[in-house]
GROMACS .gro file of C-alpha atoms in nm:
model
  403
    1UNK     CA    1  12.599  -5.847 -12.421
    2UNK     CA    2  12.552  -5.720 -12.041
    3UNK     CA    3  12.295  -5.466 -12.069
    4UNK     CA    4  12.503  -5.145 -11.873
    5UNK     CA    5  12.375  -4.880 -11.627
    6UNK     CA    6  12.424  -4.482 -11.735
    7UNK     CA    7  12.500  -4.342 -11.451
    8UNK     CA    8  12.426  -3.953 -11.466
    9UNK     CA    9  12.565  -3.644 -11.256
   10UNK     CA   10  12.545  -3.773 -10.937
   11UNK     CA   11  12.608  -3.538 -10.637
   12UNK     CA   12  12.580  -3.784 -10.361
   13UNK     CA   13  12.613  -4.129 -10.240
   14UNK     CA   14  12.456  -4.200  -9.870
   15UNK     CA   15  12.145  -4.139 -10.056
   16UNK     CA   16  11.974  -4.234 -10.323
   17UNK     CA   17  11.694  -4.113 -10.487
   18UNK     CA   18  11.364  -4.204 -10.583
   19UNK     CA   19  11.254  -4.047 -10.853
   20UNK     CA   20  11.223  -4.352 -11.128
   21UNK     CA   21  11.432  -4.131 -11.423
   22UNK     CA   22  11.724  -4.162 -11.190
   23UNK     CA   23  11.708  -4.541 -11.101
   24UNK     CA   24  12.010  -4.636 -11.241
   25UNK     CA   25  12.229  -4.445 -11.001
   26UNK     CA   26  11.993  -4.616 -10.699
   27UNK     CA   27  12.090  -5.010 -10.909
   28UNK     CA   28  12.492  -4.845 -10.901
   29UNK     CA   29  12.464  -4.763 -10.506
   30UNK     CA   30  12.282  -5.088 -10.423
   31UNK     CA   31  12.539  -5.299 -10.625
   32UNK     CA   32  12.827  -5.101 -10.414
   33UNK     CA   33  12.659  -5.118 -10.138
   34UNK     CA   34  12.683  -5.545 -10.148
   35UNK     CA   35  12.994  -5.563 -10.320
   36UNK     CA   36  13.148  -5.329 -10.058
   37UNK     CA   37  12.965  -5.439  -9.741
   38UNK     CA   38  12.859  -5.782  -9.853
   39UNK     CA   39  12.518  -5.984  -9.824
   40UNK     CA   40  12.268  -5.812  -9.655
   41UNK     CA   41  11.871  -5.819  -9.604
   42UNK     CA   42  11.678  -5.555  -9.798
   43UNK     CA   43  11.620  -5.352  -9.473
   44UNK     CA   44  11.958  -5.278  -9.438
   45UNK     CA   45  12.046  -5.171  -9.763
   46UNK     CA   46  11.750  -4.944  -9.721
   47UNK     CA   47  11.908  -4.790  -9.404
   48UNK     CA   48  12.238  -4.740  -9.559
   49UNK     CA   49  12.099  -4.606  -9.856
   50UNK     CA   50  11.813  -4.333  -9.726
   51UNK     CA   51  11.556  -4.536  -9.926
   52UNK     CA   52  11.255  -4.664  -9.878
   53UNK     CA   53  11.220  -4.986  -9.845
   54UNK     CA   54  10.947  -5.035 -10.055
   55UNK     CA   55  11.170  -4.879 -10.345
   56UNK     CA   56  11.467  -5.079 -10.266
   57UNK     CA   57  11.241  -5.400 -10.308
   58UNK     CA   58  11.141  -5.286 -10.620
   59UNK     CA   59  11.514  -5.227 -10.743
   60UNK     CA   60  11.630  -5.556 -10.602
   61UNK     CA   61  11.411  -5.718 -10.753
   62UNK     CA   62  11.497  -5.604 -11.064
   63UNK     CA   63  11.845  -5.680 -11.038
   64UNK     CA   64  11.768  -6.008 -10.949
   65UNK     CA   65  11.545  -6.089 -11.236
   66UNK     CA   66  11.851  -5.947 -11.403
   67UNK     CA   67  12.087  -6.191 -11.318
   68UNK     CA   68  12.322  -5.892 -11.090
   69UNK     CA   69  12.179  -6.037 -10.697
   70UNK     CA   70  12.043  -6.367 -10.610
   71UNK     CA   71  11.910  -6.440 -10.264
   72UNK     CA   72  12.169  -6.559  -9.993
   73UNK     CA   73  12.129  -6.839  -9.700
   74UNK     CA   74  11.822  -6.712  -9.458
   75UNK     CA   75  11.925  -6.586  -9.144
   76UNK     CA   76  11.736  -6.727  -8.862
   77UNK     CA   77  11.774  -6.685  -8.478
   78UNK     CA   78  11.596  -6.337  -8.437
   79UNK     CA   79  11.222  -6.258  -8.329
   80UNK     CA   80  10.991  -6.231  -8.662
   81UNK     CA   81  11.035  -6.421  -8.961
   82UNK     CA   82  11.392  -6.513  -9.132
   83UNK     CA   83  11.525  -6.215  -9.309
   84UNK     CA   84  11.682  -6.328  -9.630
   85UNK     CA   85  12.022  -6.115  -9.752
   86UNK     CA   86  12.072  -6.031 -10.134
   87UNK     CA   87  12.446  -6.065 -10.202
   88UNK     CA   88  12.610  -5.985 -10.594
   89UNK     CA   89  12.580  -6.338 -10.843
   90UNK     CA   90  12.933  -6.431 -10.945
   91UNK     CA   91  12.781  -6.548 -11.273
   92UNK     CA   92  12.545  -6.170 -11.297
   93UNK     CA   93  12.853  -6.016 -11.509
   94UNK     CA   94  13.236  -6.168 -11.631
   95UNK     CA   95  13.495  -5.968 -11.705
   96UNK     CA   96  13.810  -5.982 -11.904
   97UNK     CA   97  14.204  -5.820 -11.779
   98UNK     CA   98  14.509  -5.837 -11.914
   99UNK     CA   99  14.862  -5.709 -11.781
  100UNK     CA  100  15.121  -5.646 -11.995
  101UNK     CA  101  15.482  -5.638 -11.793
  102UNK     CA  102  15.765  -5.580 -11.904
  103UNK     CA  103  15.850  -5.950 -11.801
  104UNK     CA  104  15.549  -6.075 -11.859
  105UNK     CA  105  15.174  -6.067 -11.983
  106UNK     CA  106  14.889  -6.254 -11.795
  107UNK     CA  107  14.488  -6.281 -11.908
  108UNK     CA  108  14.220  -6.390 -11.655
  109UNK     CA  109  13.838  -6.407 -11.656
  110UNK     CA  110  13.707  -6.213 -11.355
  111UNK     CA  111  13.396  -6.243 -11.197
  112UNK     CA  112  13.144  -6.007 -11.020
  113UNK     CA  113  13.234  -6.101 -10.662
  114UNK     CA  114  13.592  -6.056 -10.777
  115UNK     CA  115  13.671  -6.419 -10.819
  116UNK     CA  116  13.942  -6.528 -11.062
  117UNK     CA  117  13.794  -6.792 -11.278
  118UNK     CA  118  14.078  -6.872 -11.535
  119UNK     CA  119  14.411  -6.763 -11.517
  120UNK     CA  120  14.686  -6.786 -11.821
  121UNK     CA  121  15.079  -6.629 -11.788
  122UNK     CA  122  15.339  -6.615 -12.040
  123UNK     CA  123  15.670  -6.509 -11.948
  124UNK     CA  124  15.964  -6.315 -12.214
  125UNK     CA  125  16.289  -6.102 -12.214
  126UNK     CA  126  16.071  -5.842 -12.331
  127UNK     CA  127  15.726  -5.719 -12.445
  128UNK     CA  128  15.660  -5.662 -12.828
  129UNK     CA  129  15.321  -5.530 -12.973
  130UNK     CA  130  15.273  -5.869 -13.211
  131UNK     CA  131  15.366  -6.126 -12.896
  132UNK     CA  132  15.131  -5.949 -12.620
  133UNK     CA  133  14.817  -5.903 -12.922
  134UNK     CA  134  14.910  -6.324 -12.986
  135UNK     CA  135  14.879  -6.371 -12.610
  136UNK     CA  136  14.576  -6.227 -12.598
  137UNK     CA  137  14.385  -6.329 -12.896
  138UNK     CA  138  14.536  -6.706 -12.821
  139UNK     CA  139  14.404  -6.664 -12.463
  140UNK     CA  140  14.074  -6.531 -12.495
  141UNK     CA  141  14.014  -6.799 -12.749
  142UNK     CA  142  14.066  -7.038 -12.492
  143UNK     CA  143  13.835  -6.872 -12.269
  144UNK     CA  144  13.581  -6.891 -12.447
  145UNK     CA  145  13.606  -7.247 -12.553
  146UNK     CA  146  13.484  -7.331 -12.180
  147UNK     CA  147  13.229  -7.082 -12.169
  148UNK     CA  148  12.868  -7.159 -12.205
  149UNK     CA  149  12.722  -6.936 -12.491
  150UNK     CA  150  12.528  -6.713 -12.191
  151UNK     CA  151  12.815  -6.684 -11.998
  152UNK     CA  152  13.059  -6.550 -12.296
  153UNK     CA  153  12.680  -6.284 -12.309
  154UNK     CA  154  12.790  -6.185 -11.937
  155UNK     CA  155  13.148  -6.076 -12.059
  156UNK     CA  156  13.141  -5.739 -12.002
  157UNK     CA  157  13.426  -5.582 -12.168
  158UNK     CA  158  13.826  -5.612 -12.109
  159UNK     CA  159  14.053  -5.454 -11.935
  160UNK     CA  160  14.404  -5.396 -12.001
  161UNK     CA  161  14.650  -5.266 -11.762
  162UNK     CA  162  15.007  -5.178 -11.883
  163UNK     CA  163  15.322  -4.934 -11.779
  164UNK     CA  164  15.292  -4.547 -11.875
  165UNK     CA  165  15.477  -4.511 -12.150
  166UNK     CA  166  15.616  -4.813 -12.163
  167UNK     CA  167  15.852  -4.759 -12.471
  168UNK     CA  168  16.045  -4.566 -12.267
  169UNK     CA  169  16.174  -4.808 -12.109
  170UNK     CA  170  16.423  -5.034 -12.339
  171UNK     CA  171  16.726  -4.929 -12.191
  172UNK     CA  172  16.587  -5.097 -11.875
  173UNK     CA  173  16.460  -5.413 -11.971
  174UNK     CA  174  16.739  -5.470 -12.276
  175UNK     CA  175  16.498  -5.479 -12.556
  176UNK     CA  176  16.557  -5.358 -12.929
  177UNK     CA  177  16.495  -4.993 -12.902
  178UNK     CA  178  16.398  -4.972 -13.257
  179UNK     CA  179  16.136  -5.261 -13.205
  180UNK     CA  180  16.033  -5.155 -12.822
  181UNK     CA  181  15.948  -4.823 -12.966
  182UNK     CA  182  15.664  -4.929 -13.199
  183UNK     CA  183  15.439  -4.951 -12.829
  184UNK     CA  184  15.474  -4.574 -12.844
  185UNK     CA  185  15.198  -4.560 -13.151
  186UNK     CA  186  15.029  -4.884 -13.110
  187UNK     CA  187  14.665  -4.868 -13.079
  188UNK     CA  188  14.534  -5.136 -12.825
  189UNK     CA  189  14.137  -5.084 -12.895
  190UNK     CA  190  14.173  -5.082 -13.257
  191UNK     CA  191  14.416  -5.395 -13.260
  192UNK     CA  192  14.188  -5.557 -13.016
  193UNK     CA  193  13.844  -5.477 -13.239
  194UNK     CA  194  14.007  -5.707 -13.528
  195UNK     CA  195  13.913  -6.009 -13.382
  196UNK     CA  196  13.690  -5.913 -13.089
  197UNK     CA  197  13.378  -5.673 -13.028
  198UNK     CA  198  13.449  -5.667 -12.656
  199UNK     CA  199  13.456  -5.273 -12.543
  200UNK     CA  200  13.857  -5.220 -12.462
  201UNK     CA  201  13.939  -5.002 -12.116
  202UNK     CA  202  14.328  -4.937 -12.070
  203UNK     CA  203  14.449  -4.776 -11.723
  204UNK     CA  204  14.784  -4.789 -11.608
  205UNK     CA  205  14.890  -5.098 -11.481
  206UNK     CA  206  14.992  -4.959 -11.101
  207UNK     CA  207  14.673  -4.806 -11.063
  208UNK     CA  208  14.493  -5.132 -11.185
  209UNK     CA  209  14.684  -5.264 -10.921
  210UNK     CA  210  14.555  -5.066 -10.619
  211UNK     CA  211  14.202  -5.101 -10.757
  212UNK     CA  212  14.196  -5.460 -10.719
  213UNK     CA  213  14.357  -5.392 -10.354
  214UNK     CA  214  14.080  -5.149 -10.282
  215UNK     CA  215  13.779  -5.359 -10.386
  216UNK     CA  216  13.924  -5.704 -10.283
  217UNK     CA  217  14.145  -5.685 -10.043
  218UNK     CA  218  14.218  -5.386  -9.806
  219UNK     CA  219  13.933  -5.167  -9.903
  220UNK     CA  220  13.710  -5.180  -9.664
  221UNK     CA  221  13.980  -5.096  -9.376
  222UNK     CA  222  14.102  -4.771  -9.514
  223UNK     CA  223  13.956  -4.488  -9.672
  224UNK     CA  224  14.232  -4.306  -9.743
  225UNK     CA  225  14.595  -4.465  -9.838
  226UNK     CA  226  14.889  -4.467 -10.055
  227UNK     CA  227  14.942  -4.798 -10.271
  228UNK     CA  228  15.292  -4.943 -10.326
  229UNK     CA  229  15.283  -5.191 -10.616
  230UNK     CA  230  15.651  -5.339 -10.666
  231UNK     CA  231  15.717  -5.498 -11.041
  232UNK     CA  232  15.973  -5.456 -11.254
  233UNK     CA  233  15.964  -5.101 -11.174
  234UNK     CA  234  15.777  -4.985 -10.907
  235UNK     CA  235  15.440  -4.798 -10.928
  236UNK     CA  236  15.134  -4.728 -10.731
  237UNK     CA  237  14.816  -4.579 -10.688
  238UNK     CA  238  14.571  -4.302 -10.454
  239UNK     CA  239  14.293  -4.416 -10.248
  240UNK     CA  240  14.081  -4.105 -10.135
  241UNK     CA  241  13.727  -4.075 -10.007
  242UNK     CA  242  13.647  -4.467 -10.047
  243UNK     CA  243  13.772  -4.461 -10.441
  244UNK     CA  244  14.100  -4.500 -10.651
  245UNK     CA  245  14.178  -4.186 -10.753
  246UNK     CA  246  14.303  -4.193 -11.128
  247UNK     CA  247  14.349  -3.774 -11.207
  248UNK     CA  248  14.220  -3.617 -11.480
  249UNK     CA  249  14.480  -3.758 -11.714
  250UNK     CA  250  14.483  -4.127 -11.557
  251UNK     CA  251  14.860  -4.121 -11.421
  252UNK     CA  252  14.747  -4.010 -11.011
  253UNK     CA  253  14.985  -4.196 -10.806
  254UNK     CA  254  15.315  -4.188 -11.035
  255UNK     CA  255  15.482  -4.305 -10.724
  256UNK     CA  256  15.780  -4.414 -10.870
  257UNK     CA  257  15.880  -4.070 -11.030
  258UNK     CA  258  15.948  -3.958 -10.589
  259UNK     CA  259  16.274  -3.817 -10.607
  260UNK     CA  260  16.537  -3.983 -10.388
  261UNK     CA  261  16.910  -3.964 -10.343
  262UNK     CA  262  17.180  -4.246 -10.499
  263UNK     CA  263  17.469  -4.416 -10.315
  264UNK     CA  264  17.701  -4.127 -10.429
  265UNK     CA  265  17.455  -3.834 -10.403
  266UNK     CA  266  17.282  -3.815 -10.750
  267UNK     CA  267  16.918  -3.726 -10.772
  268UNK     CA  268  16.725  -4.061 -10.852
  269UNK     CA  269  16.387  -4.177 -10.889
  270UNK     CA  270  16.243  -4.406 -10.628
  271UNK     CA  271  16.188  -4.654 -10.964
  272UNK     CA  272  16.543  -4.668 -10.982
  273UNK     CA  273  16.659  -4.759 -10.589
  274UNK     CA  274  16.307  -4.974 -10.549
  275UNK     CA  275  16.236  -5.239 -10.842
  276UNK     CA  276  16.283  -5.535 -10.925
  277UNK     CA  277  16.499  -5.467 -11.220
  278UNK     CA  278  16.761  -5.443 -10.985
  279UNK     CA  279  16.769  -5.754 -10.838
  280UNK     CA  280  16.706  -5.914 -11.138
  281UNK     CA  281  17.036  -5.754 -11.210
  282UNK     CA  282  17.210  -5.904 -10.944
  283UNK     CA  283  17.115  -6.251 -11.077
  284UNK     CA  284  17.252  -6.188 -11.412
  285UNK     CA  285  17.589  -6.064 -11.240
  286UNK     CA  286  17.643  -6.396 -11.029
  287UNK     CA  287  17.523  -6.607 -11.357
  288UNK     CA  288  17.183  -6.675 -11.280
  289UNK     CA  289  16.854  -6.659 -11.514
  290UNK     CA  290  16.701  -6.383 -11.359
  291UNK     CA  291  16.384  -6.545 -11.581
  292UNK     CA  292  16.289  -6.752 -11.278
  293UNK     CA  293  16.188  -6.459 -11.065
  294UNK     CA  294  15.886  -6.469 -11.294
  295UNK     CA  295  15.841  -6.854 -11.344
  296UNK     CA  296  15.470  -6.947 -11.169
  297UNK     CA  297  15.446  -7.055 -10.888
  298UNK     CA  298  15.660  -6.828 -10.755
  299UNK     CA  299  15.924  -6.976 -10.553
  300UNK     CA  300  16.288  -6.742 -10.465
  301UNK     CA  301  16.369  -6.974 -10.208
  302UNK     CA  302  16.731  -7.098 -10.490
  303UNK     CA  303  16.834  -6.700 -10.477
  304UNK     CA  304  16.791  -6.615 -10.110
  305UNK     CA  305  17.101  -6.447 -10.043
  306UNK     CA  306  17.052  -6.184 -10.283
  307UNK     CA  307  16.682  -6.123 -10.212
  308UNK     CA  308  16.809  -6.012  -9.859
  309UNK     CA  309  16.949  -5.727  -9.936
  310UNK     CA  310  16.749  -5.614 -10.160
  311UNK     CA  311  16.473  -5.595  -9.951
  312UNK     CA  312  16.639  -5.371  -9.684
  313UNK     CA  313  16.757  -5.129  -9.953
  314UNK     CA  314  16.402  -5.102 -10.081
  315UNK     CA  315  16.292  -5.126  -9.747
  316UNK     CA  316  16.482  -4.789  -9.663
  317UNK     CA  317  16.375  -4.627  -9.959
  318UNK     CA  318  16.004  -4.722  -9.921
  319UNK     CA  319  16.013  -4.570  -9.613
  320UNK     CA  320  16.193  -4.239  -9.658
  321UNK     CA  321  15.878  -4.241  -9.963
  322UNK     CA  322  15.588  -4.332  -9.750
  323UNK     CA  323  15.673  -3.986  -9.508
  324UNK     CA  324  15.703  -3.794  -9.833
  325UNK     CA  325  15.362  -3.906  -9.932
  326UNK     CA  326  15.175  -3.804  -9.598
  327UNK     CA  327  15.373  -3.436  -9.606
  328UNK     CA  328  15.097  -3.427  -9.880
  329UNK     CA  329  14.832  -3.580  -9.790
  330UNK     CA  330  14.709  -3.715  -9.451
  331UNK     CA  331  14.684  -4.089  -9.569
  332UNK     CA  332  14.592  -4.315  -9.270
  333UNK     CA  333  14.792  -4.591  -9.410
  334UNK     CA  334  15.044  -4.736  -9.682
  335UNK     CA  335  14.970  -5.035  -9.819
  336UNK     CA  336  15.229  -5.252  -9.994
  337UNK     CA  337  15.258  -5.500 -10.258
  338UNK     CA  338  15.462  -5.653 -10.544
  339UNK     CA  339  15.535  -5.957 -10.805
  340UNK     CA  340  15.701  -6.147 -10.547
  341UNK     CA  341  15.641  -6.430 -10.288
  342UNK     CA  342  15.394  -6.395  -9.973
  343UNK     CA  343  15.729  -6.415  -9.800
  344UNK     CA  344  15.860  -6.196  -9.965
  345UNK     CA  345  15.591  -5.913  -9.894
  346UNK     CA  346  15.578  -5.965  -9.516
  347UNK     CA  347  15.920  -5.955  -9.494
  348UNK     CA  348  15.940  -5.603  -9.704
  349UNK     CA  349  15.659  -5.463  -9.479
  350UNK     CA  350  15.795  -5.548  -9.175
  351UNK     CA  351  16.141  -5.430  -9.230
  352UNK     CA  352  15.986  -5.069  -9.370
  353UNK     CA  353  15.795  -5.048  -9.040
  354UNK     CA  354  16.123  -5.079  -8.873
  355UNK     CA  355  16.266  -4.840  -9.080
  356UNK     CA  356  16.007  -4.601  -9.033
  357UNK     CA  357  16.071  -4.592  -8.656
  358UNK     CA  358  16.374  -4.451  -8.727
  359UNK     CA  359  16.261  -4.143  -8.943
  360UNK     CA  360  16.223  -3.793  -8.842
  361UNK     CA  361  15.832  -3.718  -8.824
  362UNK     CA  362  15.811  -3.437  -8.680
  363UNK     CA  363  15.471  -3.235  -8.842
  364UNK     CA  364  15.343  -3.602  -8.947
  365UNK     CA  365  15.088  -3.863  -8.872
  366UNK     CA  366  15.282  -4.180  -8.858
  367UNK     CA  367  15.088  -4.394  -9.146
  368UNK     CA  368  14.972  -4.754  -9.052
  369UNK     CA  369  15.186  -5.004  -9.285
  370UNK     CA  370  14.977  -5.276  -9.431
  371UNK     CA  371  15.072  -5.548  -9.690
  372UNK     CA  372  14.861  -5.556  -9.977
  373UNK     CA  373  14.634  -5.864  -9.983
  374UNK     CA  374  14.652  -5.992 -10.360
  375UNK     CA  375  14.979  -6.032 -10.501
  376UNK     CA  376  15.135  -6.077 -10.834
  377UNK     CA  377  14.778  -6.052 -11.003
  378UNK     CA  378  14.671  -5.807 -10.866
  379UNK     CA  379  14.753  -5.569 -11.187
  380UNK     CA  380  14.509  -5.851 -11.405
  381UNK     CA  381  14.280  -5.831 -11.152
  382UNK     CA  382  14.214  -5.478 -11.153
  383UNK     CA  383  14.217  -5.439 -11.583
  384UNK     CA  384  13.911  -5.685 -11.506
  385UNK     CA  385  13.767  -5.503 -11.261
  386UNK     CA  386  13.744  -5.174 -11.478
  387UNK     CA  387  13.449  -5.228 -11.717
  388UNK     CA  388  13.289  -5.425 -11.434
  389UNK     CA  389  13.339  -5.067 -11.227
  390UNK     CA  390  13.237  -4.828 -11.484
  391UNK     CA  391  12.967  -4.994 -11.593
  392UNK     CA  392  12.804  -5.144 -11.236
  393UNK     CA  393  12.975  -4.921 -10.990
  394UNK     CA  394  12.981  -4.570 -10.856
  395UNK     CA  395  13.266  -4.395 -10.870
  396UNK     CA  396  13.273  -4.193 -10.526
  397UNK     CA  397  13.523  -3.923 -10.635
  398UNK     CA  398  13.279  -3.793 -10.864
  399UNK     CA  399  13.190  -3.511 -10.658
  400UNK     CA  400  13.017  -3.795 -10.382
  401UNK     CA  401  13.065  -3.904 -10.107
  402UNK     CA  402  13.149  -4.273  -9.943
  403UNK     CA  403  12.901  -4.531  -9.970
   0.00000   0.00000   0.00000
C-alpha cells in the first residue's frame, strides 16, 4: 500500500518547520504547495514555504525517490543555469470514489494531479444497499484488471460520497419505503471490507462535490465561497480560509435545508423549489422517461421546453439563497454546479446573475457568481479525492492558515 504521512497538531501553514520529528507536516505543505500552485523550482517552494532551501531539497528529494514529485520540463531563458520545477506524479498515488445518487451510482479511479483515469455509471429508479455494493465490487474488479500490480500498490483508499440520510428520502424518488429504509443501518466500511482491504472514507456527497470544485477547478480563484451542487436534490458545500469546511459533524453546507416560500405561501426548503426531482417530474407528467436526464452523455436537447422553465424558477430561488448565505458570512463568491449539461449550467448562472440584480442588498456585498468547473462528476471526483487529502494534504482549517 501507499505508505501515508501523520500529520500532527499543526498551528500554521506559510511556514514550515525544520525540525526533522516534524517532517511530515513540511512533505504535506510541499505537496499542497504543487498541487495548489503547480510546478515550480525548489527555490520557490522554499520562498512560499519559509524554508530553507537546503531543507526543502532534502524533502523533495525524498518525495521524489518516493514516487509523490518527479522533475518537470527545464525552464530556460533566464541568466544562470536552467532551473528545473518539481510538479506532483499522476502515477505517485491512485485513488478510488464512488457516488451513490439517488438516480444513479458512478466509480472512477482518480489520480494525484486530479485526473480521472477510468470512469463507470450505472443508472436505476432507485438506489438499494445490494445494487450500489454489486456496482461497486463489479467495478473495482474491473479496475483492477487493467492495473499493473504497482499501480493497484498506489491505490490509496476509496472514497464514497452519498446523500445525508438518504433513507429519508423514498417518498421523493418513489422507492419501496420498506426496502429504501434498510440504507438507514447499512454499514458501508464493513460491507466494503468483505471483499476489499482498501481503507473506506464516506462524506456527504454535496460536500464531495465542492471539494473536487475547490482543488480542481475554481480553487485557486476564491478563498472564500458558497458551493451550489444541483442533483436530484440540491446540496452544497463551505469554502473558508483556502479549505472545504466539513463541521464538526460532516453536514457544513446543508444548503438545501434554506428555508424559502412556495407558490401559495407555505414554508419550503430550497431542496424542494431547486432540484431536479422536479423537472424530472414534469417529464413523467407529459409522458416522458424522465430516465434520460441521467443517460451519459448527457444530452436534454429532446426536452427543451420544459428545461426552460425550470431553470428560471431555480434561477429565482438560487438567488433569493445566495443573499441569504452572505447575511452570514462575507463569501466573495457563489459558485454553481449540477448533473446537467454545460449548457445547461451557463444558462442557470447567467439567469441567477440577472436575478440577483434585482434583489434588495442593502447591508450586503454583492457575491461574484461563478459556474462550477467540473460537472456531473464532480461528487466521484471528490469521494476520490478524500483519502488522497487526508492522507497527502493539509487541511488549512485546522487551526492554519492558507498555503
Amino acid at each position: 500500500m501507499v505508505r501515508t504521512m501523520d500529520g500532527g497538531k499543526i498551528k500554521g501553514t506559510n511556514s514550515g518547520v525544520n525540525q526533522s520529528g516534524v517532517r511530515d507536516y513540511n512533505e504535506r505543505l510541499m505537496l499542497s504547495m504543487l498541487q495548489r500552485h503547480g510546478a515550480m523550482p525548489g527555490i520557490d517552494v522554499a520562498r512560499r514555504a519559509g524554508l530553507s532551501p537546503q531543507t526543502v531539497s532534502v524533502i523533495l528529494r525524498k518525495l521524489e525517490k518516493d514516487g509523490y514529485v518527479k522533475r518537470g520540463e527545464p525552464i530556460r531563458g533566464k541568466v544562470g543555469k536552467p532551473s528545473i520545477p518539481m510538479e506532483l506524479d499522476p502515477d505517485g498515488v491512485l485513488s478510488l470514489g464512488l457516488k451513490v445518487g439517488r438516480r444513479s451510482a458512478e466509480l472512477l479511479l482518480l489520480d494525484f494531479a486530479g485526473n480521472v483515469r477510468k470512469h463507470i455509471h450505472t443508472s436505476y429508479t432507485h438506489p438499494l444497499p445490494e445494487d450500489v455494493l454489486d456496482f461497486l465490487k463489479t467495478g473495482i474488479d474491473d479496475i483492477y484488471a487493467e492495473l499493473s500490480p504497482d499501480a493497484r500498490e498506489r491505490i490509496c483508499g476509496l472514497g464514497i460520497a452519498a446523500p445525508f440520510e438518504l433513507w429519508k428520502w423514498h417518498d421523493v424518488v418513489g422507492a419501496p419505503a420498506k426496502k429504501f429504509r434498510t440504507w438507514k443501518d447499512f454499514d458501508f466500511s464493513s460491507a466494503v471490507a468483505e471483499f476489499s482491504d482498501l481503507p473506506v472514507s464516506l462524506v456527504n456527497d454535496s460536500t464531495a462535490a465542492c471539494r473536487a470544485e475547490h482543488l480542481y477547478a475554481q480553487g485557486e480563484k476564491f478563498q472564500d465561497y458558497a458551493y451550489f451542487f444541483i442533483g436530484s436534490f440540491i446540496g452544497g458545500g463551505v469554502v473558508l480560509n483556502g479549505t472545504v469546511f466539513e463541521g464538526n459533524r460532516g453536514n457544513a453546507g446543508a444548503l438545501g435545508s434554506l428555508r424559502s416560500t412556495g407558490p401559495l405561501g407555505e414554508s419550503l426548503q430550497l431542496v424542494d423549489l431547486a432540484s431536479l426531482h422536479l423537472l424530472e417530474g414534469r417529464l413523467v407528467q407529459a409522458g416522458l422517461d424522465p430516465m434520460q436526464m441521467w443517460t451519459q452523455p448527457q444530452d436534454w436537447s429532446a426536452f427543451t421546453r420544459y428545461v426552460e422553465p425550470w431553470i428560471g424558477e431555480t434561477a429565482q430561488e438560487l438567488a433569493k439563497a445566495a443573499l441569504s448565505i452572505c447575511a452570514v458570512i462575507d463569501f466573495e463568491a457563489i459558485i454553481i454546479d449540477g448533473a446537467f449539461p454545460e449548457n445547461v449550467r451557463l444558462e442557470l448562472v447567467e439567469r441567477v446573475k440577472r436575478y440577483i440584480l434585482k434583489q434588495d442588498k442593502r447591508g450586503l456585498l454583492t457575491p461574484t457568481i461563478a459556474a462550477g468547473g467540473i460537472g456531473e462528476t464532480a461528487r466521484a471526483i471528490g469521494a476520490a479525492s478524500g483519502p488522497i487529502f487526508s492522507q497527502f494534504f493539509l487541511n488549512t482549517n485546522s487551526g492554519l492558515s492558507s498555503i
